Amino acid sequence: AANAALPAGVPRYQARGQLLLPAFRDMHIHLDKTFYSGPWQAPRPRQGKTIMDMIALEQTLIPKLLPTSQQRAENLIALLQSKGSTVAR
């Protein structure tokens, strides 16, 4: 509250009605597998049910993404930062 009593020595800041939030953290993201900032693609039904199916899919997908992966990753990082994320892992 604006008039709340604070212990001596605790700093007080005038936020002028704004809200201060801690930085956001994206704790699971695959920058190398993003389609962000690439050409639009319709969602595809899941192709496979096992981990081996997904590995096989990535073996065909990753080489196609590789030529533009750095630019797409940089664009995704810029988007994350613009929305308040400071950590991505």
PDB file of N, CA and C in Angstrom:
ATOM      1  N   ALA A   1       0.838  -1.182   0.000  1.00  0.00           N
ATOM      2  CA  ALA A   1       0.000   0.000   0.000  1.00  0.00           C
ATOM      3  C   ALA A   1       0.880   1.242   0.000  1.00  0.00           C
ATOM      4  N   ALA A   2       0.373   2.289  -0.552  1.00  0.00           N
ATOM      5  CA  ALA A   2       1.155   3.515  -0.708  1.00  0.00           C
ATOM      6  C   ALA A   2       1.598   4.088   0.630  1.00  0.00           C
ATOM      7  N   ASN A   3       0.772   3.951   1.644  1.00  0.00           N
ATOM      8  CA  ASN A   3       1.094   4.548   2.943  1.00  0.00           C
ATOM      9  C   ASN A   3       1.558   3.514   3.962  1.00  0.00           C
ATOM     10  N   ALA A   4       1.946   2.337   3.522  1.00  0.00           N
ATOM     11  CA  ALA A   4       2.370   1.284   4.447  1.00  0.00           C
ATOM     12  C   ALA A   4       3.645   1.703   5.168  1.00  0.00           C
ATOM     13  N   ALA A   5       3.706   1.383   6.435  1.00  0.00           N
ATOM     14  CA  ALA A   5       4.899   1.697   7.225  1.00  0.00           C
ATOM     15  C   ALA A   5       6.004   0.712   6.874  1.00  0.00           C
ATOM     16  N   LEU A   6       7.183   1.247   6.605  1.00  0.00           N
ATOM     17  CA  LEU A   6       8.339   0.415   6.295  1.00  0.00           C
ATOM     18  C   LEU A   6       9.353   0.541   7.410  1.00  0.00           C
ATOM     19  N   PRO A   7      10.079  -0.533   7.688  1.00  0.00           N
ATOM     20  CA  PRO A   7      11.150  -0.420   8.685  1.00  0.00           C
ATOM     21  C   PRO A   7      12.177   0.616   8.239  1.00  0.00           C
ATOM     22  N   ALA A   8      12.852   1.196   9.184  1.00  0.00           N
ATOM     23  CA  ALA A   8      13.875   2.203   8.884  1.00  0.00           C
ATOM     24  C   ALA A   8      14.949   1.611   7.983  1.00  0.00           C
ATOM     25  N   GLY A   9      15.376   2.393   7.007  1.00  0.00           N
ATOM     26  CA  GLY A   9      16.455   1.973   6.121  1.00  0.00           C
ATOM     27  C   GLY A   9      16.018   1.198   4.890  1.00  0.00           C
ATOM     28  N   VAL A  10      14.743   0.820   4.817  1.00  0.00           N
ATOM     29  CA  VAL A  10      14.249   0.100   3.638  1.00  0.00           C
ATOM     30  C   VAL A  10      13.950   1.122   2.549  1.00  0.00           C
ATOM     31  N   PRO A  11      14.542   0.953   1.356  1.00  0.00           N
ATOM     32  CA  PRO A  11      14.292   1.943   0.302  1.00  0.00           C
ATOM     33  C   PRO A  11      12.837   1.931  -0.164  1.00  0.00           C
ATOM     34  N   ARG A  12      12.358   3.086  -0.518  1.00  0.00           N
ATOM     35  CA  ARG A  12      11.001   3.234  -1.050  1.00  0.00           C
ATOM     36  C   ARG A  12      11.134   3.853  -2.432  1.00  0.00           C
ATOM     37  N   TYR A  13      10.414   3.303  -3.392  1.00  0.00           N
ATOM     38  CA  TYR A  13      10.476   3.775  -4.776  1.00  0.00           C
ATOM     39  C   TYR A  13       9.103   4.237  -5.220  1.00  0.00           C
ATOM     40  N   GLN A  14       9.068   5.322  -5.974  1.00  0.00           N
ATOM     41  CA  GLN A  14       7.819   5.826  -6.538  1.00  0.00           C
ATOM     42  C   GLN A  14       7.640   5.178  -7.905  1.00  0.00           C
ATOM     43  N   ALA A  15       6.693   4.261  -8.021  1.00  0.00           N
ATOM     44  CA  ALA A  15       6.479   3.523  -9.270  1.00  0.00           C
ATOM     45  C   ALA A  15       5.435   4.183 -10.163  1.00  0.00           C
ATOM     46  N   ARG A  16       4.795   5.225  -9.678  1.00  0.00           N
ATOM     47  CA  ARG A  16       3.797   5.968 -10.458  1.00  0.00           C
ATOM     48  C   ARG A  16       2.727   5.043 -11.059  1.00  0.00           C
ATOM     49  N   GLY A  17       2.252   4.112 -10.263  1.00  0.00           N
ATOM     50  CA  GLY A  17       1.181   3.228 -10.708  1.00  0.00           C
ATOM     51  C   GLY A  17       1.626   2.048 -11.550  1.00  0.00           C
ATOM     52  N   GLN A  18       2.920   1.906 -11.784  1.00  0.00           N
ATOM     53  CA  GLN A  18       3.401   0.791 -12.594  1.00  0.00           C
ATOM     54  C   GLN A  18       3.702  -0.412 -11.708  1.00  0.00           C
ATOM     55  N   LEU A  19       3.754  -1.574 -12.330  1.00  0.00           N
ATOM     56  CA  LEU A  19       4.009  -2.824 -11.629  1.00  0.00           C
ATOM     57  C   LEU A  19       5.388  -3.339 -12.003  1.00  0.00           C
ATOM     58  N   LEU A  20       6.171  -3.705 -11.034  1.00  0.00           N
ATOM     59  CA  LEU A  20       7.497  -4.260 -11.271  1.00  0.00           C
ATOM     60  C   LEU A  20       7.436  -5.767 -11.076  1.00  0.00           C
ATOM     61  N   LEU A  21       7.851  -6.504 -12.094  1.00  0.00           N
ATOM     62  CA  LEU A  21       7.873  -7.962 -12.031  1.00  0.00           C
ATOM     63  C   LEU A  21       9.299  -8.458 -12.178  1.00  0.00           C
ATOM     64  N   PRO A  22       9.600  -9.623 -11.625  1.00  0.00           N
ATOM     65  CA  PRO A  22      10.930 -10.196 -11.867  1.00  0.00           C
ATOM     66  C   PRO A  22      11.041 -10.629 -13.326  1.00  0.00           C
ATOM     67  N   ALA A  23      12.256 -10.798 -13.784  1.00  0.00           N
ATOM     68  CA  ALA A  23      12.470 -11.261 -15.157  1.00  0.00           C
ATOM     69  C   ALA A  23      11.865 -12.655 -15.326  1.00  0.00           C
ATOM     70  N   PHE A  24      11.380 -12.922 -16.523  1.00  0.00           N
ATOM     71  CA  PHE A  24      10.835 -14.240 -16.829  1.00  0.00           C
ATOM     72  C   PHE A  24      11.957 -15.170 -17.265  1.00  0.00           C
ATOM     73  N   ARG A  25      11.755 -16.464 -17.061  1.00  0.00           N
ATOM     74  CA  ARG A  25      12.731 -17.477 -17.458  1.00  0.00           C
ATOM     75  C   ARG A  25      12.014 -18.535 -18.280  1.00  0.00           C
ATOM     76  N   ASP A  26      12.510 -18.806 -19.468  1.00  0.00           N
ATOM     77  CA  ASP A  26      11.987 -19.901 -20.283  1.00  0.00           C
ATOM     78  C   ASP A  26      12.894 -21.092 -20.018  1.00  0.00           C
ATOM     79  N   MET A  27      12.404 -22.036 -19.235  1.00  0.00           N
ATOM     80  CA  MET A  27      13.260 -23.108 -18.745  1.00  0.00           C
ATOM     81  C   MET A  27      13.314 -24.326 -19.665  1.00  0.00           C
ATOM     82  N   HIS A  28      12.622 -24.292 -20.793  1.00  0.00           N
ATOM     83  CA  HIS A  28      12.731 -25.398 -21.752  1.00  0.00           C
ATOM     84  C   HIS A  28      12.357 -24.872 -23.134  1.00  0.00           C
ATOM     85  N   ILE A  29      13.362 -24.636 -23.931  1.00  0.00           N
ATOM     86  CA  ILE A  29      13.128 -24.123 -25.281  1.00  0.00           C
ATOM     87  C   ILE A  29      14.170 -24.724 -26.213  1.00  0.00           C
ATOM     88  N   HIS A  30      13.774 -24.965 -27.442  1.00  0.00           N
ATOM     89  CA  HIS A  30      14.675 -25.527 -28.450  1.00  0.00           C
ATOM     90  C   HIS A  30      14.916 -24.466 -29.520  1.00  0.00           C
ATOM     91  N   LEU A  31      15.930 -23.646 -29.324  1.00  0.00           N
ATOM     92  CA  LEU A  31      16.228 -22.584 -30.287  1.00  0.00           C
ATOM     93  C   LEU A  31      16.620 -23.147 -31.647  1.00  0.00           C
ATOM     94  N   ASP A  32      17.177 -24.348 -31.662  1.00  0.00           N
ATOM     95  CA  ASP A  32      17.634 -24.944 -32.919  1.00  0.00           C
ATOM     96  C   ASP A  32      16.500 -25.567 -33.725  1.00  0.00           C
ATOM     97  N   LYS A  33      15.329 -25.735 -33.112  1.00  0.00           N
ATOM     98  CA  LYS A  33      14.229 -26.413 -33.803  1.00  0.00           C
ATOM     99  C   LYS A  33      13.032 -25.501 -34.034  1.00  0.00           C
ATOM    100  N   THR A  34      13.231 -24.214 -33.904  1.00  0.00           N
ATOM    101  CA  THR A  34      12.107 -23.298 -34.052  1.00  0.00           C
ATOM    102  C   THR A  34      11.783 -23.035 -35.521  1.00  0.00           C
ATOM    103  N   PHE A  35      10.509 -22.871 -35.788  1.00  0.00           N
ATOM    104  CA  PHE A  35      10.065 -22.419 -37.107  1.00  0.00           C
ATOM    105  C   PHE A  35       9.832 -20.909 -37.089  1.00  0.00           C
ATOM    106  N   TYR A  36      10.013 -20.280 -35.914  1.00  0.00           N
ATOM    107  CA  TYR A  36       9.747 -18.853 -35.761  1.00  0.00           C
ATOM    108  C   TYR A  36      10.560 -18.041 -36.762  1.00  0.00           C
ATOM    109  N   SER A  37       9.924 -17.106 -37.389  1.00  0.00           N
ATOM    110  CA  SER A  37      10.449 -16.174 -38.394  1.00  0.00           C
ATOM    111  C   SER A  37      10.781 -16.836 -39.718  1.00  0.00           C
ATOM    112  N   GLY A  38      10.393 -18.083 -39.867  1.00  0.00           N
ATOM    113  CA  GLY A  38      10.522 -18.757 -41.162  1.00  0.00           C
ATOM    114  C   GLY A  38       9.187 -18.700 -41.882  1.00  0.00           C
ATOM    115  N   PRO A  39       9.100 -19.340 -43.030  1.00  0.00           N
ATOM    116  CA  PRO A  39       7.819 -19.350 -43.736  1.00  0.00           C
ATOM    117  C   PRO A  39       6.750 -20.079 -42.919  1.00  0.00           C
ATOM    118  N   TRP A  40       5.514 -19.627 -43.071  1.00  0.00           N
ATOM    119  CA  TRP A  40       4.414 -20.224 -42.328  1.00  0.00           C
ATOM    120  C   TRP A  40       4.278 -21.692 -42.692  1.00  0.00           C
ATOM    121  N   GLN A  41       3.966 -22.511 -41.684  1.00  0.00           N
ATOM    122  CA  GLN A  41       3.719 -23.929 -41.899  1.00  0.00           C
ATOM    123  C   GLN A  41       2.472 -24.322 -41.130  1.00  0.00           C
ATOM    124  N   ALA A  42       1.625 -25.075 -41.783  1.00  0.00           N
ATOM    125  CA  ALA A  42       0.430 -25.576 -41.110  1.00  0.00           C
ATOM    126  C   ALA A  42       0.844 -26.618 -40.074  1.00  0.00           C
ATOM    127  N   PRO A  43       0.115 -26.702 -38.977  1.00  0.00           N
ATOM    128  CA  PRO A  43       0.422 -27.739 -37.996  1.00  0.00           C
ATOM    129  C   PRO A  43       0.285 -29.123 -38.622  1.00  0.00           C
ATOM    130  N   ARG A  44       1.170 -30.002 -38.222  1.00  0.00           N
ATOM    131  CA  ARG A  44       1.128 -31.370 -38.733  1.00  0.00           C
ATOM    132  C   ARG A  44       0.712 -32.314 -37.616  1.00  0.00           C
ATOM    133  N   PRO A  45      -0.012 -33.364 -37.966  1.00  0.00           N
ATOM    134  CA  PRO A  45      -0.303 -34.359 -36.931  1.00  0.00           C
ATOM    135  C   PRO A  45       1.001 -35.002 -36.459  1.00  0.00           C
ATOM    136  N   ARG A  46       1.009 -35.437 -35.244  1.00  0.00           N
ATOM    137  CA  ARG A  46       2.218 -36.070 -34.704  1.00  0.00           C
ATOM    138  C   ARG A  46       2.629 -37.240 -35.586  1.00  0.00           C
ATOM    139  N   GLN A  47       3.890 -37.243 -35.947  1.00  0.00           N
ATOM    140  CA  GLN A  47       4.406 -38.282 -36.841  1.00  0.00           C
ATOM    141  C   GLN A  47       5.229 -39.269 -36.034  1.00  0.00           C
ATOM    142  N   GLY A  48       4.592 -40.252 -35.507  1.00  0.00           N
ATOM    143  CA  GLY A  48       5.287 -41.277 -34.744  1.00  0.00           C
ATOM    144  C   GLY A  48       4.887 -41.256 -33.290  1.00  0.00           C
ATOM    145  N   LYS A  49       5.119 -42.372 -32.642  1.00  0.00           N
ATOM    146  CA  LYS A  49       4.718 -42.511 -31.249  1.00  0.00           C
ATOM    147  C   LYS A  49       5.893 -42.791 -30.326  1.00  0.00           C
ATOM    148  N   THR A  50       6.994 -43.241 -30.882  1.00  0.00           N
ATOM    149  CA  THR A  50       8.126 -43.617 -30.040  1.00  0.00           C
ATOM    150  C   THR A  50       9.239 -42.584 -30.156  1.00  0.00           C
ATOM    151  N   ILE A  51      10.183 -42.672 -29.253  1.00  0.00           N
ATOM    152  CA  ILE A  51      11.334 -41.774 -29.308  1.00  0.00           C
ATOM    153  C   ILE A  51      12.131 -42.014 -30.587  1.00  0.00           C
ATOM    154  N   MET A  52      12.177 -43.250 -31.034  1.00  0.00           N
ATOM    155  CA  MET A  52      12.898 -43.554 -32.275  1.00  0.00           C
ATOM    156  C   MET A  52      12.198 -42.906 -33.473  1.00  0.00           C
ATOM    157  N   ASP A  53      10.866 -42.854 -33.454  1.00  0.00           N
ATOM    158  CA  ASP A  53      10.126 -42.166 -34.518  1.00  0.00           C
ATOM    159  C   ASP A  53      10.473 -40.680 -34.531  1.00  0.00           C
ATOM    160  N   MET A  54      10.560 -40.080 -33.347  1.00  0.00           N
ATOM    161  CA  MET A  54      10.874 -38.654 -33.271  1.00  0.00           C
ATOM    162  C   MET A  54      12.313 -38.380 -33.697  1.00  0.00           C
ATOM    163  N   ILE A  55      13.227 -39.275 -33.365  1.00  0.00           N
ATOM    164  CA  ILE A  55      14.616 -39.125 -33.807  1.00  0.00           C
ATOM    165  C   ILE A  55      14.689 -39.204 -35.324  1.00  0.00           C
ATOM    166  N   ALA A  56      13.958 -40.134 -35.906  1.00  0.00           N
ATOM    167  CA  ALA A  56      13.942 -40.262 -37.371  1.00  0.00           C
ATOM    168  C   ALA A  56      13.370 -38.998 -38.013  1.00  0.00           C
ATOM    169  N   LEU A  57      12.317 -38.439 -37.430  1.00  0.00           N
ATOM    170  CA  LEU A  57      11.732 -37.206 -37.954  1.00  0.00           C
ATOM    171  C   LEU A  57      12.745 -36.063 -37.877  1.00  0.00           C
ATOM    172  N   GLU A  58      13.430 -35.942 -36.756  1.00  0.00           N
ATOM    173  CA  GLU A  58      14.415 -34.872 -36.613  1.00  0.00           C
ATOM    174  C   GLU A  58      15.599 -35.050 -37.556  1.00  0.00           C
ATOM    175  N   GLN A  59      15.920 -36.280 -37.897  1.00  0.00           N
ATOM    176  CA  GLN A  59      17.018 -36.507 -38.838  1.00  0.00           C
ATOM    177  C   GLN A  59      16.695 -35.941 -40.219  1.00  0.00           C
ATOM    178  N   THR A  60      15.432 -35.849 -40.562  1.00  0.00           N
ATOM    179  CA  THR A  60      15.054 -35.219 -41.837  1.00  0.00           C
ATOM    180  C   THR A  60      14.780 -33.728 -41.661  1.00  0.00           C
ATOM    181  N   LEU A  61      14.285 -33.342 -40.493  1.00  0.00           N
ATOM    182  CA  LEU A  61      13.902 -31.954 -40.252  1.00  0.00           C
ATOM    183  C   LEU A  61      15.101 -31.032 -40.013  1.00  0.00           C
ATOM    184  N   ILE A  62      16.015 -31.429 -39.158  1.00  0.00           N
ATOM    185  CA  ILE A  62      17.132 -30.563 -38.755  1.00  0.00           C
ATOM    186  C   ILE A  62      17.980 -30.110 -39.944  1.00  0.00           C
ATOM    187  N   PRO A  63      18.355 -30.989 -40.874  1.00  0.00           N
ATOM    188  CA  PRO A  63      19.152 -30.499 -42.011  1.00  0.00           C
ATOM    189  C   PRO A  63      18.436 -29.419 -42.830  1.00  0.00           C
ATOM    190  N   LYS A  64      17.110 -29.478 -42.903  1.00  0.00           N
ATOM    191  CA  LYS A  64      16.356 -28.459 -43.642  1.00  0.00           C
ATOM    192  C   LYS A  64      16.353 -27.123 -42.893  1.00  0.00           C
ATOM    193  N   LEU A  65      16.395 -27.183 -41.575  1.00  0.00           N
ATOM    194  CA  LEU A  65      16.379 -25.964 -40.763  1.00  0.00           C
ATOM    195  C   LEU A  65      17.763 -25.333 -40.620  1.00  0.00           C
ATOM    196  N   LEU A  66      18.802 -26.125 -40.790  1.00  0.00           N
ATOM    197  CA  LEU A  66      20.164 -25.675 -40.514  1.00  0.00           C
ATOM    198  C   LEU A  66      20.583 -24.396 -41.240  1.00  0.00           C
ATOM    199  N   PRO A  67      20.302 -24.230 -42.536  1.00  0.00           N
ATOM    200  CA  PRO A  67      20.789 -23.023 -43.221  1.00  0.00           C
ATOM    201  C   PRO A  67      20.294 -21.707 -42.613  1.00  0.00           C
ATOM    202  N   THR A  68      19.142 -21.717 -41.983  1.00  0.00           N
ATOM    203  CA  THR A  68      18.598 -20.479 -41.407  1.00  0.00           C
ATOM    204  C   THR A  68      18.502 -20.542 -39.883  1.00  0.00           C
ATOM    205  N   SER A  69      19.114 -21.538 -39.271  1.00  0.00           N
ATOM    206  CA  SER A  69      18.928 -21.739 -37.830  1.00  0.00           C
ATOM    207  C   SER A  69      19.475 -20.585 -36.994  1.00  0.00           C
ATOM    208  N   GLN A  70      20.612 -20.028 -37.361  1.00  0.00           N
ATOM    209  CA  GLN A  70      21.165 -18.936 -36.553  1.00  0.00           C
ATOM    210  C   GLN A  70      20.245 -17.718 -36.587  1.00  0.00           C
ATOM    211  N   GLN A  71      19.774 -17.334 -37.757  1.00  0.00           N
ATOM    212  CA  GLN A  71      18.901 -16.163 -37.861  1.00  0.00           C
ATOM    213  C   GLN A  71      17.583 -16.397 -37.132  1.00  0.00           C
ATOM    214  N   ARG A  72      16.996 -17.592 -37.277  1.00  0.00           N
ATOM    215  CA  ARG A  72      15.741 -17.889 -36.586  1.00  0.00           C
ATOM    216  C   ARG A  72      15.936 -17.877 -35.075  1.00  0.00           C
ATOM    217  N   ALA A  73      17.054 -18.452 -34.601  1.00  0.00           N
ATOM    218  CA  ALA A  73      17.331 -18.464 -33.160  1.00  0.00           C
ATOM    219  C   ALA A  73      17.519 -17.041 -32.632  1.00  0.00           C
ATOM    220  N   GLU A  74      18.253 -16.217 -33.373  1.00  0.00           N
ATOM    221  CA  GLU A  74      18.448 -14.823 -32.952  1.00  0.00           C
ATOM    222  C   GLU A  74      17.121 -14.077 -32.901  1.00  0.00           C
ATOM    223  N   ASN A  75      16.256 -14.308 -33.875  1.00  0.00           N
ATOM    224  CA  ASN A  75      14.942 -13.660 -33.878  1.00  0.00           C
ATOM    225  C   ASN A  75      14.096 -14.125 -32.693  1.00  0.00           C
ATOM    226  N   LEU A  76      14.172 -15.417 -32.376  1.00  0.00           N
ATOM    227  CA  LEU A  76      13.413 -15.937 -31.244  1.00  0.00           C
ATOM    228  C   LEU A  76      13.951 -15.382 -29.928  1.00  0.00           C
ATOM    229  N   ILE A  77      15.263 -15.275 -29.799  1.00  0.00           N
ATOM    230  CA  ILE A  77      15.854 -14.681 -28.595  1.00  0.00           C
ATOM    231  C   ILE A  77      15.408 -13.228 -28.449  1.00  0.00           C
ATOM    232  N   ALA A  78      15.404 -12.485 -29.543  1.00  0.00           N
ATOM    233  CA  ALA A  78      14.944 -11.089 -29.497  1.00  0.00           C
ATOM    234  C   ALA A  78      13.484 -11.016 -29.055  1.00  0.00           C
ATOM    235  N   LEU A  79      12.655 -11.936 -29.544  1.00  0.00           N
ATOM    236  CA  LEU A  79      11.249 -11.962 -29.133  1.00  0.00           C
ATOM    237  C   LEU A  79      11.133 -12.261 -27.640  1.00  0.00           C
ATOM    238  N   LEU A  80      11.856 -13.266 -27.167  1.00  0.00           N
ATOM    239  CA  LEU A  80      11.820 -13.607 -25.743  1.00  0.00           C
ATOM    240  C   LEU A  80      12.220 -12.406 -24.889  1.00  0.00           C
ATOM    241  N   GLN A  81      13.308 -11.738 -25.274  1.00  0.00           N
ATOM    242  CA  GLN A  81      13.778 -10.586 -24.508  1.00  0.00           C
ATOM    243  C   GLN A  81      12.773  -9.440 -24.547  1.00  0.00           C
ATOM    244  N   SER A  82      12.126  -9.241 -25.683  1.00  0.00           N
ATOM    245  CA  SER A  82      11.161  -8.140 -25.792  1.00  0.00           C
ATOM    246  C   SER A  82       9.933  -8.364 -24.914  1.00  0.00           C
ATOM    247  N   LYS A  83       9.688  -9.612 -24.526  1.00  0.00           N
ATOM    248  CA  LYS A  83       8.541  -9.942 -23.673  1.00  0.00           C
ATOM    249  C   LYS A  83       8.939 -10.146 -22.214  1.00  0.00           C
ATOM    250  N   GLY A  84      10.220  -9.884 -21.883  1.00  0.00           N
ATOM    251  CA  GLY A  84      10.637  -9.915 -20.490  1.00  0.00           C
ATOM    252  C   GLY A  84      11.444 -11.120 -20.055  1.00  0.00           C
ATOM    253  N   SER A  85      11.706 -12.058 -20.942  1.00  0.00           N
ATOM    254  CA  SER A  85      12.532 -13.214 -20.568  1.00  0.00           C
ATOM    255  C   SER A  85      14.001 -12.832 -20.621  1.00  0.00           C
ATOM    256  N   THR A  86      14.726 -13.211 -19.588  1.00  0.00           N
ATOM    257  CA  THR A  86      16.163 -12.952 -19.568  1.00  0.00           C
ATOM    258  C   THR A  86      16.968 -14.240 -19.499  1.00  0.00           C
ATOM    259  N   VAL A  87      16.293 -15.370 -19.332  1.00  0.00           N
ATOM    260  CA  VAL A  87      16.963 -16.667 -19.278  1.00  0.00           C
ATOM    261  C   VAL A  87      16.229 -17.622 -20.201  1.00  0.00           C
ATOM    262  N   ALA A  88      16.986 -18.348 -21.003  1.00  0.00           N
ATOM    263  CA  ALA A  88      16.430 -19.414 -21.843  1.00  0.00           C
ATOM    264  C   ALA A  88      17.384 -20.591 -21.752  1.00  0.00           C
ATOM    265  N   ARG A  89      16.859 -21.745 -21.460  1.00  0.00           N
ATOM    266  CA  ARG A  89      17.726 -22.923 -21.410  1.00  0.00           C
ATOM    267  C   ARG A  89      17.049 -24.100 -22.067  1.00  0.00           C
TER     268      ARG A  89
END
